[in-house]
């Protein structure tokens, strides 16, 4: 068990922060999986409507530190590239 007050508080905060981080990560992954399903079905219009919410989820996950900046950029770029290839 932690001895100092700050360590005790940190012990209480860790599960709450982990739950929030997991929620963001799961939401982001769920949207990315939906996008890949739409790409397989060749539904560019539906993917285009879903794209802002995907970008928003990725940006929020990056902002709170669930994923790193370059990882977020790479995910957004790859989804955008797949959408543009789908439109051709």
PDB file of N, CA, C and O in Angstrom, chain B, residues numbered from 101:
ATOM      1  N   UNK B 101       0.837  -1.195   0.000  1.00  0.00           N
ATOM      2  CA  UNK B 101       0.000   0.000   0.000  1.00  0.00           C
ATOM      3  C   UNK B 101       0.869   1.241   0.000  1.00  0.00           C
ATOM      4  O   UNK B 101       1.933   1.260   0.620  1.00  0.00           O
ATOM      5  N   UNK B 102       0.422   2.277  -0.692  1.00  0.00           N
ATOM      6  CA  UNK B 102       1.160   3.533  -0.682  1.00  0.00           C
ATOM      7  C   UNK B 102       1.123   4.188   0.700  1.00  0.00           C
ATOM      8  O   UNK B 102       0.167   4.025   1.458  1.00  0.00           O
ATOM      9  N   UNK B 103       2.171   4.922   1.001  1.00  0.00           N
ATOM     10  CA  UNK B 103       2.290   5.531   2.321  1.00  0.00           C
ATOM     11  C   UNK B 103       1.893   7.003   2.302  1.00  0.00           C
ATOM     12  O   UNK B 103       1.125   7.452   3.153  1.00  0.00           O
ATOM     13  N   UNK B 104       2.413   7.748   1.340  1.00  0.00           N
ATOM     14  CA  UNK B 104       2.135   9.182   1.310  1.00  0.00           C
ATOM     15  C   UNK B 104       0.717   9.449   0.816  1.00  0.00           C
ATOM     16  O   UNK B 104       0.111   8.630   0.126  1.00  0.00           O
ATOM     17  N   UNK B 105       0.206  10.628   1.192  1.00  0.00           N
ATOM     18  CA  UNK B 105      -1.159  10.994   0.791  1.00  0.00           C
ATOM     19  C   UNK B 105      -1.288  11.102  -0.720  1.00  0.00           C
ATOM     20  O   UNK B 105      -2.290  10.677  -1.297  1.00  0.00           O
ATOM     21  N   UNK B 106      -0.271  11.672  -1.361  1.00  0.00           N
ATOM     22  CA  UNK B 106      -0.345  11.850  -2.816  1.00  0.00           C
ATOM     23  C   UNK B 106      -0.346  10.495  -3.528  1.00  0.00           C
ATOM     24  O   UNK B 106      -1.024  10.323  -4.541  1.00  0.00           O
ATOM     25  N   UNK B 107       0.409   9.544  -2.999  1.00  0.00           N
ATOM     26  CA  UNK B 107       0.429   8.207  -3.599  1.00  0.00           C
ATOM     27  C   UNK B 107      -0.914   7.506  -3.393  1.00  0.00           C
ATOM     28  O   UNK B 107      -1.375   6.775  -4.270  1.00  0.00           O
ATOM     29  N   UNK B 108      -1.537   7.728  -2.244  1.00  0.00           N
ATOM     30  CA  UNK B 108      -2.854   7.138  -1.989  1.00  0.00           C
ATOM     31  C   UNK B 108      -3.897   7.715  -2.938  1.00  0.00           C
ATOM     32  O   UNK B 108      -4.749   6.997  -3.462  1.00  0.00           O
ATOM     33  N   UNK B 109      -3.811   9.026  -3.149  1.00  0.00           N
ATOM     34  CA  UNK B 109      -4.748   9.675  -4.071  1.00  0.00           C
ATOM     35  C   UNK B 109      -4.527   9.161  -5.490  1.00  0.00           C
ATOM     36  O   UNK B 109      -5.488   8.915  -6.219  1.00  0.00           O
ATOM     37  N   UNK B 110      -3.282   9.001  -5.877  1.00  0.00           N
ATOM     38  CA  UNK B 110      -2.958   8.491  -7.204  1.00  0.00           C
ATOM     39  C   UNK B 110      -3.530   7.093  -7.391  1.00  0.00           C
ATOM     40  O   UNK B 110      -4.021   6.754  -8.467  1.00  0.00           O
ATOM     41  N   UNK B 111      -3.464   6.294  -6.348  1.00  0.00           N
ATOM     42  CA  UNK B 111      -4.013   4.939  -6.399  1.00  0.00           C
ATOM     43  C   UNK B 111      -5.520   4.964  -6.630  1.00  0.00           C
ATOM     44  O   UNK B 111      -6.058   4.092  -7.313  1.00  0.00           O
ATOM     45  N   UNK B 112      -6.200   5.952  -6.068  1.00  0.00           N
ATOM     46  CA  UNK B 112      -7.647   6.083  -6.285  1.00  0.00           C
ATOM     47  C   UNK B 112      -7.952   6.600  -7.688  1.00  0.00           C
ATOM     48  O   UNK B 112      -8.955   6.219  -8.291  1.00  0.00           O
ATOM     49  N   UNK B 113      -7.092   7.460  -8.199  1.00  0.00           N
ATOM     50  CA  UNK B 113      -7.356   8.084  -9.504  1.00  0.00           C
ATOM     51  C   UNK B 113      -7.069   7.149 -10.680  1.00  0.00           C
ATOM     52  O   UNK B 113      -7.733   7.236 -11.714  1.00  0.00           O
ATOM     53  N   UNK B 114      -6.099   6.266 -10.534  1.00  0.00           N
ATOM     54  CA  UNK B 114      -5.685   5.425 -11.651  1.00  0.00           C
ATOM     55  C   UNK B 114      -6.814   4.626 -12.288  1.00  0.00           C
ATOM     56  O   UNK B 114      -6.921   4.630 -13.514  1.00  0.00           O
ATOM     57  N   UNK B 115      -7.666   3.936 -11.521  1.00  0.00           N
ATOM     58  CA  UNK B 115      -8.753   3.171 -12.167  1.00  0.00           C
ATOM     59  C   UNK B 115      -9.738   4.062 -12.921  1.00  0.00           C
ATOM     60  O   UNK B 115     -10.256   3.666 -13.966  1.00  0.00           O
ATOM     61  N   UNK B 116     -10.001   5.257 -12.404  1.00  0.00           N
ATOM     62  CA  UNK B 116     -10.922   6.181 -13.075  1.00  0.00           C
ATOM     63  C   UNK B 116     -10.332   6.639 -14.409  1.00  0.00           C
ATOM     64  O   UNK B 116     -11.019   6.674 -15.430  1.00  0.00           O
ATOM     65  N   UNK B 117      -9.046   6.986 -14.375  1.00  0.00           N
ATOM     66  CA  UNK B 117      -8.396   7.440 -15.612  1.00  0.00           C
ATOM     67  C   UNK B 117      -8.310   6.311 -16.634  1.00  0.00           C
ATOM     68  O   UNK B 117      -8.496   6.532 -17.830  1.00  0.00           O
ATOM     69  N   UNK B 118      -8.029   5.108 -16.160  1.00  0.00           N
ATOM     70  CA  UNK B 118      -7.950   3.963 -17.062  1.00  0.00           C
ATOM     71  C   UNK B 118      -9.303   3.708 -17.716  1.00  0.00           C
ATOM     72  O   UNK B 118      -9.368   3.401 -18.906  1.00  0.00           O
ATOM     73  N   UNK B 119     -10.373   3.831 -16.954  1.00  0.00           N
ATOM     74  CA  UNK B 119     -11.717   3.621 -17.498  1.00  0.00           C
ATOM     75  C   UNK B 119     -12.034   4.647 -18.582  1.00  0.00           C
ATOM     76  O   UNK B 119     -12.609   4.307 -19.616  1.00  0.00           O
ATOM     77  N   UNK B 120     -11.657   5.909 -18.343  1.00  0.00           N
ATOM     78  CA  UNK B 120     -11.891   6.954 -19.344  1.00  0.00           C
ATOM     79  C   UNK B 120     -11.067   6.700 -20.599  1.00  0.00           C
ATOM     80  O   UNK B 120     -11.564   6.845 -21.715  1.00  0.00           O
ATOM     81  N   UNK B 121      -9.802   6.318 -20.411  1.00  0.00           N
ATOM     82  CA  UNK B 121      -8.935   6.044 -21.558  1.00  0.00           C
ATOM     83  C   UNK B 121      -9.441   4.855 -22.363  1.00  0.00           C
ATOM     84  O   UNK B 121      -9.441   4.884 -23.594  1.00  0.00           O
ATOM     85  N   UNK B 122      -9.874   3.808 -21.662  1.00  0.00           N
ATOM     86  CA  UNK B 122     -10.399   2.627 -22.347  1.00  0.00           C
ATOM     87  C   UNK B 122     -11.651   2.970 -23.137  1.00  0.00           C
ATOM     88  O   UNK B 122     -11.847   2.471 -24.245  1.00  0.00           O
ATOM     89  N   UNK B 123     -12.501   3.824 -22.570  1.00  0.00           N
ATOM     90  CA  UNK B 123     -13.732   4.231 -23.251  1.00  0.00           C
ATOM     91  C   UNK B 123     -13.400   4.939 -24.565  1.00  0.00           C
ATOM     92  O   UNK B 123     -14.005   4.654 -25.599  1.00  0.00           O
ATOM     93  N   UNK B 124     -12.444   5.855 -24.521  1.00  0.00           N
ATOM     94  CA  UNK B 124     -12.036   6.574 -25.739  1.00  0.00           C
ATOM     95  C   UNK B 124     -11.453   5.626 -26.775  1.00  0.00           C
ATOM     96  O   UNK B 124     -11.767   5.712 -27.962  1.00  0.00           O
ATOM     97  N   UNK B 125     -10.601   4.720 -26.310  1.00  0.00           N
ATOM     98  CA  UNK B 125      -9.935   3.800 -27.232  1.00  0.00           C
ATOM     99  C   UNK B 125     -10.947   2.861 -27.881  1.00  0.00           C
ATOM    100  O   UNK B 125     -10.872   2.599 -29.082  1.00  0.00           O
ATOM    101  N   UNK B 126     -11.895   2.352 -27.088  1.00  0.00           N
ATOM    102  CA  UNK B 126     -12.913   1.443 -27.617  1.00  0.00           C
ATOM    103  C   UNK B 126     -13.800   2.163 -28.629  1.00  0.00           C
ATOM    104  O   UNK B 126     -14.129   1.604 -29.676  1.00  0.00           O
ATOM    105  N   UNK B 127     -14.183   3.391 -28.324  1.00  0.00           N
ATOM    106  CA  UNK B 127     -15.015   4.173 -29.248  1.00  0.00           C
ATOM    107  C   UNK B 127     -14.289   4.389 -30.570  1.00  0.00           C
ATOM    108  O   UNK B 127     -14.876   4.236 -31.641  1.00  0.00           O
ATOM    109  N   UNK B 128     -13.012   4.746 -30.490  1.00  0.00           N
ATOM    110  CA  UNK B 128     -12.218   4.990 -31.694  1.00  0.00           C
ATOM    111  C   UNK B 128     -12.104   3.715 -32.521  1.00  0.00           C
ATOM    112  O   UNK B 128     -12.291   3.743 -33.738  1.00  0.00           O
ATOM    113  N   UNK B 129     -11.798   2.599 -31.866  1.00  0.00           N
ATOM    114  CA  UNK B 129     -11.641   1.340 -32.583  1.00  0.00           C
ATOM    115  C   UNK B 129     -12.956   0.880 -33.215  1.00  0.00           C
ATOM    116  O   UNK B 129     -12.965   0.325 -34.314  1.00  0.00           O
ATOM    117  N   UNK B 130     -14.071   1.117 -32.506  1.00  0.00           N
ATOM    118  CA  UNK B 130     -15.383   0.725 -33.033  1.00  0.00           C
ATOM    119  C   UNK B 130     -15.677   1.484 -34.331  1.00  0.00           C
ATOM    120  O   UNK B 130     -16.142   0.899 -35.310  1.00  0.00           O
ATOM    121  N   UNK B 131     -15.401   2.785 -34.326  1.00  0.00           N
ATOM    122  CA  UNK B 131     -15.652   3.590 -35.520  1.00  0.00           C
ATOM    123  C   UNK B 131     -14.729   3.183 -36.673  1.00  0.00           C
ATOM    124  O   UNK B 131     -15.157   3.136 -37.826  1.00  0.00           O
ATOM    125  N   UNK B 132     -13.473   2.893 -36.361  1.00  0.00           N
ATOM    126  CA  UNK B 132     -12.542   2.462 -37.409  1.00  0.00           C
ATOM    127  C   UNK B 132     -12.980   1.126 -38.004  1.00  0.00           C
ATOM    128  O   UNK B 132     -12.844   0.902 -39.207  1.00  0.00           O
ATOM    129  N   UNK B 133     -13.502   0.245 -37.163  1.00  0.00           N
ATOM    130  CA  UNK B 133     -13.978  -1.045 -37.651  1.00  0.00           C
ATOM    131  C   UNK B 133     -15.197  -0.867 -38.549  1.00  0.00           C
ATOM    132  O   UNK B 133     -15.327  -1.548 -39.566  1.00  0.00           O
ATOM    133  N   UNK B 134     -16.100   0.058 -38.171  1.00  0.00           N
ATOM    134  CA  UNK B 134     -17.256   0.356 -39.018  1.00  0.00           C
ATOM    135  C   UNK B 134     -16.799   0.882 -40.373  1.00  0.00           C
ATOM    136  O   UNK B 134     -17.351   0.523 -41.413  1.00  0.00           O
ATOM    137  N   UNK B 135     -15.776   1.740 -40.341  1.00  0.00           N
ATOM    138  CA  UNK B 135     -15.262   2.321 -41.580  1.00  0.00           C
ATOM    139  C   UNK B 135     -14.684   1.238 -42.486  1.00  0.00           C
ATOM    140  O   UNK B 135     -14.914   1.251 -43.696  1.00  0.00           O
ATOM    141  N   UNK B 136     -13.940   0.310 -41.912  1.00  0.00           N
ATOM    142  CA  UNK B 136     -13.366  -0.763 -42.727  1.00  0.00           C
ATOM    143  C   UNK B 136     -14.465  -1.656 -43.304  1.00  0.00           C
ATOM    144  O   UNK B 136     -14.332  -2.163 -44.418  1.00  0.00           O
ATOM    145  N   UNK B 137     -15.538  -1.848 -42.556  1.00  0.00           N
ATOM    146  CA  UNK B 137     -16.674  -2.601 -43.079  1.00  0.00           C
ATOM    147  C   UNK B 137     -17.333  -1.899 -44.253  1.00  0.00           C
ATOM    148  O   UNK B 137     -17.719  -2.536 -45.233  1.00  0.00           O
ATOM    149  N   UNK B 138     -17.460  -0.582 -44.149  1.00  0.00           N
ATOM    150  CA  UNK B 138     -18.048   0.198 -45.251  1.00  0.00           C
ATOM    151  C   UNK B 138     -17.142   0.187 -46.471  1.00  0.00           C
ATOM    152  O   UNK B 138     -17.621   0.191 -47.605  1.00  0.00           O
ATOM    153  N   UNK B 139     -15.831   0.173 -46.242  1.00  0.00           N
ATOM    154  CA  UNK B 139     -14.889   0.125 -47.364  1.00  0.00           C
ATOM    155  C   UNK B 139     -15.022  -1.208 -48.094  1.00  0.00           C
ATOM    156  O   UNK B 139     -15.009  -1.250 -49.324  1.00  0.00           O
ATOM    157  N   UNK B 140     -15.150  -2.304 -47.328  1.00  0.00           N
ATOM    158  CA  UNK B 140     -15.320  -3.625 -47.948  1.00  0.00           C
ATOM    159  C   UNK B 140     -16.613  -3.699 -48.749  1.00  0.00           C
ATOM    160  O   UNK B 140     -16.668  -4.368 -49.781  1.00  0.00           O
ATOM    161  N   UNK B 141     -17.654  -3.013 -48.277  1.00  0.00           N
ATOM    162  CA  UNK B 141     -18.939  -3.021 -48.967  1.00  0.00           C
ATOM    163  C   UNK B 141     -19.007  -1.970 -50.073  1.00  0.00           C
ATOM    164  O   UNK B 141     -19.998  -1.875 -50.797  1.00  0.00           O
ATOM    165  N   UNK B 142     -17.939  -1.187 -50.190  1.00  0.00           N
ATOM    166  CA  UNK B 142     -17.829  -0.132 -51.209  1.00  0.00           C
ATOM    167  C   UNK B 142     -18.943   0.906 -51.086  1.00  0.00           C
ATOM    168  O   UNK B 142     -19.565   1.279 -52.080  1.00  0.00           O
ATOM    169  N   UNK B 143     -19.189   1.366 -49.866  1.00  0.00           N
ATOM    170  CA  UNK B 143     -20.209   2.382 -49.597  1.00  0.00           C
ATOM    171  C   UNK B 143     -19.509   3.702 -49.262  1.00  0.00           C
ATOM    172  O   UNK B 143     -19.343   4.053 -48.094  1.00  0.00           O
ATOM    173  N   UNK B 144     -19.104   4.421 -50.304  1.00  0.00           N
ATOM    174  CA  UNK B 144     -18.346   5.653 -50.119  1.00  0.00           C
ATOM    175  C   UNK B 144     -19.188   6.748 -49.472  1.00  0.00           C
ATOM    176  O   UNK B 144     -18.679   7.519 -48.658  1.00  0.00           O
ATOM    177  N   UNK B 145     -20.462   6.823 -49.824  1.00  0.00           N
ATOM    178  CA  UNK B 145     -21.325   7.875 -49.274  1.00  0.00           C
ATOM    179  C   UNK B 145     -21.498   7.728 -47.762  1.00  0.00           C
ATOM    180  O   UNK B 145     -21.419   8.706 -47.018  1.00  0.00           O
ATOM    181  N   UNK B 146     -21.735   6.497 -47.322  1.00  0.00           N
ATOM    182  CA  UNK B 146     -21.898   6.260 -45.884  1.00  0.00           C
ATOM    183  C   UNK B 146     -20.602   6.534 -45.134  1.00  0.00           C
ATOM    184  O   UNK B 146     -20.611   7.077 -44.029  1.00  0.00           O
ATOM    185  N   UNK B 147     -19.494   6.153 -45.744  1.00  0.00           N
ATOM    186  CA  UNK B 147     -18.192   6.395 -45.119  1.00  0.00           C
ATOM    187  C   UNK B 147     -17.908   7.886 -45.019  1.00  0.00           C
ATOM    188  O   UNK B 147     -17.333   8.349 -44.034  1.00  0.00           O
ATOM    189  N   UNK B 148     -18.307   8.630 -46.030  1.00  0.00           N
ATOM    190  CA  UNK B 148     -18.098  10.076 -46.019  1.00  0.00           C
ATOM    191  C   UNK B 148     -18.893  10.743 -44.885  1.00  0.00           C
ATOM    192  O   UNK B 148     -18.433  11.715 -44.286  1.00  0.00           O
ATOM    193  N   UNK B 149     -20.076  10.216 -44.602  1.00  0.00           N
ATOM    194  CA  UNK B 149     -20.878  10.750 -43.492  1.00  0.00           C
ATOM    195  C   UNK B 149     -20.275  10.379 -42.140  1.00  0.00           C
ATOM    196  O   UNK B 149     -20.394  11.136 -41.177  1.00  0.00           O
ATOM    197  N   UNK B 150     -19.633   9.221 -42.067  1.00  0.00           N
ATOM    198  CA  UNK B 150     -19.037   8.734 -40.822  1.00  0.00           C
ATOM    199  C   UNK B 150     -17.667   9.358 -40.540  1.00  0.00           C
ATOM    200  O   UNK B 150     -17.210   9.367 -39.398  1.00  0.00           O
ATOM    201  N   UNK B 151     -17.023   9.873 -41.575  1.00  0.00           N
ATOM    202  CA  UNK B 151     -15.649  10.378 -41.458  1.00  0.00           C
ATOM    203  C   UNK B 151     -15.463  11.463 -40.398  1.00  0.00           C
ATOM    204  O   UNK B 151     -14.489  11.389 -39.649  1.00  0.00           O
ATOM    205  N   UNK B 152     -16.346  12.476 -40.287  1.00  0.00           N
ATOM    206  CA  UNK B 152     -16.133  13.488 -39.232  1.00  0.00           C
ATOM    207  C   UNK B 152     -16.150  12.910 -37.821  1.00  0.00           C
ATOM    208  O   UNK B 152     -15.377  13.343 -36.966  1.00  0.00           O
ATOM    209  N   UNK B 153     -17.021  11.937 -37.571  1.00  0.00           N
ATOM    210  CA  UNK B 153     -17.062  11.343 -36.229  1.00  0.00           C
ATOM    211  C   UNK B 153     -15.819  10.492 -35.971  1.00  0.00           C
ATOM    212  O   UNK B 153     -15.355  10.401 -34.835  1.00  0.00           O
ATOM    213  N   UNK B 154     -15.280   9.874 -37.014  1.00  0.00           N
ATOM    214  CA  UNK B 154     -14.039   9.112 -36.873  1.00  0.00           C
ATOM    215  C   UNK B 154     -12.894  10.053 -36.522  1.00  0.00           C
ATOM    216  O   UNK B 154     -12.128   9.796 -35.593  1.00  0.00           O
ATOM    217  N   UNK B 155     -12.784  11.143 -37.270  1.00  0.00           N
ATOM    218  CA  UNK B 155     -11.728  12.120 -37.012  1.00  0.00           C
ATOM    219  C   UNK B 155     -11.845  12.698 -35.605  1.00  0.00           C
ATOM    220  O   UNK B 155     -10.840  12.900 -34.923  1.00  0.00           O
ATOM    221  N   UNK B 156     -13.079  12.963 -35.177  1.00  0.00           N
ATOM    222  CA  UNK B 156     -13.305  13.527 -33.851  1.00  0.00           C
ATOM    223  C   UNK B 156     -12.854  12.550 -32.764  1.00  0.00           C
ATOM    224  O   UNK B 156     -12.204  12.948 -31.797  1.00  0.00           O
ATOM    225  N   UNK B 157     -13.199  11.279 -32.926  1.00  0.00           N
ATOM    226  CA  UNK B 157     -12.813  10.271 -31.933  1.00  0.00           C
ATOM    227  C   UNK B 157     -11.298  10.109 -31.879  1.00  0.00           C
ATOM    228  O   UNK B 157     -10.722   9.979 -30.799  1.00  0.00           O
ATOM    229  N   UNK B 158     -10.657  10.118 -33.034  1.00  0.00           N
ATOM    230  CA  UNK B 158      -9.199   9.990 -33.084  1.00  0.00           C
ATOM    231  C   UNK B 158      -8.541  11.204 -32.446  1.00  0.00           C
ATOM    232  O   UNK B 158      -7.590  11.061 -31.677  1.00  0.00           O
ATOM    233  N   UNK B 159      -9.038  12.393 -32.756  1.00  0.00           N
ATOM    234  CA  UNK B 159      -8.457  13.614 -32.191  1.00  0.00           C
ATOM    235  C   UNK B 159      -8.611  13.667 -30.669  1.00  0.00           C
ATOM    236  O   UNK B 159      -7.691  14.086 -29.966  1.00  0.00           O
ATOM    237  N   UNK B 160      -9.765  13.246 -30.163  1.00  0.00           N
ATOM    238  CA  UNK B 160      -9.980  13.255 -28.716  1.00  0.00           C
ATOM    239  C   UNK B 160      -9.069  12.246 -28.028  1.00  0.00           C
ATOM    240  O   UNK B 160      -8.530  12.520 -26.956  1.00  0.00           O
ATOM    241  N   UNK B 161      -8.900  11.083 -28.643  1.00  0.00           N
ATOM    242  CA  UNK B 161      -8.008  10.075 -28.068  1.00  0.00           C
ATOM    243  C   UNK B 161      -6.570  10.588 -28.038  1.00  0.00           C
ATOM    244  O   UNK B 161      -5.823  10.314 -27.099  1.00  0.00           O
ATOM    245  N   UNK B 162      -6.198  11.321 -29.057  1.00  0.00           N
ATOM    246  CA  UNK B 162      -4.855  11.905 -29.120  1.00  0.00           C
ATOM    247  C   UNK B 162      -4.698  13.010 -28.078  1.00  0.00           C
ATOM    248  O   UNK B 162      -3.659  13.118 -27.428  1.00  0.00           O
ATOM    249  N   UNK B 163      -5.725  13.818 -27.929  1.00  0.00           N
ATOM    250  CA  UNK B 163      -5.660  14.961 -27.024  1.00  0.00           C
ATOM    251  C   UNK B 163      -5.440  14.541 -25.580  1.00  0.00           C
ATOM    252  O   UNK B 163      -4.683  15.187 -24.856  1.00  0.00           O
ATOM    253  N   UNK B 164      -6.095  13.464 -25.149  1.00  0.00           N
ATOM    254  CA  UNK B 164      -5.943  13.043 -23.761  1.00  0.00           C
ATOM    255  C   UNK B 164      -4.800  12.063 -23.570  1.00  0.00           C
ATOM    256  O   UNK B 164      -4.537  11.632 -22.447  1.00  0.00           O
ATOM    257  N   UNK B 165      -4.115  11.703 -24.653  1.00  0.00           N
ATOM    258  CA  UNK B 165      -2.908  10.895 -24.526  1.00  0.00           C
ATOM    259  C   UNK B 165      -3.117   9.401 -24.642  1.00  0.00           C
ATOM    260  O   UNK B 165      -2.237   8.629 -24.262  1.00  0.00           O
ATOM    261  N   UNK B 166      -4.263   8.971 -25.160  1.00  0.00           N
ATOM    262  CA  UNK B 166      -4.490   7.539 -25.346  1.00  0.00           C
ATOM    263  C   UNK B 166      -3.624   7.022 -26.483  1.00  0.00           C
ATOM    264  O   UNK B 166      -3.043   5.941 -26.392  1.00  0.00           O
ATOM    265  N   UNK B 167      -3.541   7.800 -27.553  1.00  0.00           N
ATOM    266  CA  UNK B 167      -2.634   7.478 -28.651  1.00  0.00           C
ATOM    267  C   UNK B 167      -1.762   8.701 -28.907  1.00  0.00           C
ATOM    268  O   UNK B 167      -2.103   9.816 -28.513  1.00  0.00           O
ATOM    269  N   UNK B 168      -0.643   8.477 -29.566  1.00  0.00           N
ATOM    270  CA  UNK B 168       0.277   9.581 -29.820  1.00  0.00           C
ATOM    271  C   UNK B 168      -0.122  10.343 -31.078  1.00  0.00           C
ATOM    272  O   UNK B 168      -0.937   9.881 -31.876  1.00  0.00           O
ATOM    273  N   UNK B 169       0.470  11.515 -31.230  1.00  0.00           N
ATOM    274  CA  UNK B 169       0.104  12.438 -32.298  1.00  0.00           C
ATOM    275  C   UNK B 169       0.311  11.829 -33.691  1.00  0.00           C
ATOM    276  O   UNK B 169      -0.563  11.925 -34.553  1.00  0.00           O
ATOM    277  N   UNK B 170       1.463  11.207 -33.898  1.00  0.00           N
ATOM    278  CA  UNK B 170       1.745  10.632 -35.213  1.00  0.00           C
ATOM    279  C   UNK B 170       0.854   9.423 -35.494  1.00  0.00           C
ATOM    280  O   UNK B 170       0.487   9.173 -36.642  1.00  0.00           O
ATOM    281  N   UNK B 171       0.512   8.685 -34.459  1.00  0.00           N
ATOM    282  CA  UNK B 171      -0.392   7.552 -34.616  1.00  0.00           C
ATOM    283  C   UNK B 171      -1.763   8.050 -35.067  1.00  0.00           C
ATOM    284  O   UNK B 171      -2.373   7.469 -35.964  1.00  0.00           O
ATOM    285  N   UNK B 172      -2.244   9.120 -34.448  1.00  0.00           N
ATOM    286  CA  UNK B 172      -3.535   9.700 -34.825  1.00  0.00           C
ATOM    287  C   UNK B 172      -3.496  10.200 -36.261  1.00  0.00           C
ATOM    288  O   UNK B 172      -4.427   9.974 -37.034  1.00  0.00           O
ATOM    289  N   UNK B 173      -2.425  10.872 -36.605  1.00  0.00           N
ATOM    290  CA  UNK B 173      -2.272  11.400 -37.955  1.00  0.00           C
ATOM    291  C   UNK B 173      -2.263  10.268 -38.976  1.00  0.00           C
ATOM    292  O   UNK B 173      -2.882  10.376 -40.035  1.00  0.00           O
ATOM    293  N   UNK B 174      -1.567   9.191 -38.660  1.00  0.00           N
ATOM    294  CA  UNK B 174      -1.475   8.059 -39.574  1.00  0.00           C
ATOM    295  C   UNK B 174      -2.843   7.403 -39.768  1.00  0.00           C
ATOM    296  O   UNK B 174      -3.210   7.060 -40.892  1.00  0.00           O
ATOM    297  N   UNK B 175      -3.595   7.229 -38.684  1.00  0.00           N
ATOM    298  CA  UNK B 175      -4.919   6.614 -38.793  1.00  0.00           C
ATOM    299  C   UNK B 175      -5.849   7.461 -39.668  1.00  0.00           C
ATOM    300  O   UNK B 175      -6.552   6.934 -40.529  1.00  0.00           O
ATOM    301  N   UNK B 176      -5.843   8.781 -39.437  1.00  0.00           N
ATOM    302  CA  UNK B 176      -6.707   9.671 -40.214  1.00  0.00           C
ATOM    303  C   UNK B 176      -6.304   9.664 -41.688  1.00  0.00           C
ATOM    304  O   UNK B 176      -7.155   9.660 -42.577  1.00  0.00           O
ATOM    305  N   UNK B 177      -5.005   9.662 -41.930  1.00  0.00           N
ATOM    306  CA  UNK B 177      -4.520   9.674 -43.298  1.00  0.00           C
ATOM    307  C   UNK B 177      -4.916   8.408 -44.049  1.00  0.00           C
ATOM    308  O   UNK B 177      -5.340   8.468 -45.203  1.00  0.00           O
ATOM    309  N   UNK B 178      -4.778   7.275 -43.395  1.00  0.00           N
ATOM    310  CA  UNK B 178      -5.085   6.006 -44.055  1.00  0.00           C
ATOM    311  C   UNK B 178      -6.572   5.864 -44.361  1.00  0.00           C
ATOM    312  O   UNK B 178      -6.943   5.345 -45.414  1.00  0.00           O
ATOM    313  N   UNK B 179      -7.425   6.323 -43.446  1.00  0.00           N
ATOM    314  CA  UNK B 179      -8.865   6.264 -43.706  1.00  0.00           C
ATOM    315  C   UNK B 179      -9.221   7.198 -44.860  1.00  0.00           C
ATOM    316  O   UNK B 179     -10.001   6.832 -45.740  1.00  0.00           O
ATOM    317  N   UNK B 180      -8.651   8.401 -44.856  1.00  0.00           N
ATOM    318  CA  UNK B 180      -8.915   9.346 -45.937  1.00  0.00           C
ATOM    319  C   UNK B 180      -8.439   8.827 -47.277  1.00  0.00           C
ATOM    320  O   UNK B 180      -9.103   9.014 -48.297  1.00  0.00           O
ATOM    321  N   UNK B 181      -7.290   8.174 -47.274  1.00  0.00           N
ATOM    322  CA  UNK B 181      -6.737   7.623 -48.514  1.00  0.00           C
ATOM    323  C   UNK B 181      -7.616   6.495 -49.046  1.00  0.00           C
ATOM    324  O   UNK B 181      -7.851   6.399 -50.251  1.00  0.00           O
ATOM    325  N   UNK B 182      -8.104   5.637 -48.138  1.00  0.00           N
ATOM    326  CA  UNK B 182      -8.984   4.560 -48.563  1.00  0.00           C
ATOM    327  C   UNK B 182     -10.288   5.095 -49.120  1.00  0.00           C
ATOM    328  O   UNK B 182     -10.839   4.536 -50.068  1.00  0.00           O
ATOM    329  N   UNK B 183     -10.790   6.185 -48.531  1.00  0.00           N
ATOM    330  CA  UNK B 183     -12.022   6.795 -49.034  1.00  0.00           C
ATOM    331  C   UNK B 183     -11.802   7.356 -50.430  1.00  0.00           C
ATOM    332  O   UNK B 183     -12.642   7.169 -51.311  1.00  0.00           O
ATOM    333  N   UNK B 184     -10.687   8.040 -50.644  1.00  0.00           N
ATOM    334  CA  UNK B 184     -10.423   8.627 -51.956  1.00  0.00           C
ATOM    335  C   UNK B 184     -10.226   7.543 -53.011  1.00  0.00           C
ATOM    336  O   UNK B 184     -10.632   7.717 -54.160  1.00  0.00           O
ATOM    337  N   UNK B 185      -9.605   6.424 -52.631  1.00  0.00           N
ATOM    338  CA  UNK B 185      -9.448   5.302 -53.578  1.00  0.00           C
ATOM    339  C   UNK B 185     -10.791   4.659 -53.869  1.00  0.00           C
ATOM    340  O   UNK B 185     -11.014   4.159 -54.972  1.00  0.00           O
ATOM    341  N   UNK B 186     -11.680   4.665 -52.901  1.00  0.00           N
ATOM    342  CA  UNK B 186     -13.007   4.077 -53.082  1.00  0.00           C
ATOM    343  C   UNK B 186     -13.865   4.897 -54.046  1.00  0.00           C
ATOM    344  O   UNK B 186     -14.680   4.356 -54.793  1.00  0.00           O
ATOM    345  N   UNK B 187     -13.660   6.217 -54.009  1.00  0.00           N
ATOM    346  CA  UNK B 187     -14.438   7.105 -54.877  1.00  0.00           C
ATOM    347  C   UNK B 187     -14.050   6.997 -56.349  1.00  0.00           C
ATOM    348  O   UNK B 187     -14.847   7.305 -57.235  1.00  0.00           O
ATOM    349  N   UNK B 188     -12.831   6.560 -56.597  1.00  0.00           N
ATOM    350  CA  UNK B 188     -12.357   6.493 -57.996  1.00  0.00           C
ATOM    351  C   UNK B 188     -13.100   5.486 -58.812  1.00  0.00           C
ATOM    352  O   UNK B 188     -12.814   5.320 -59.998  1.00  0.00           O
TER     353      UNK B 188
END
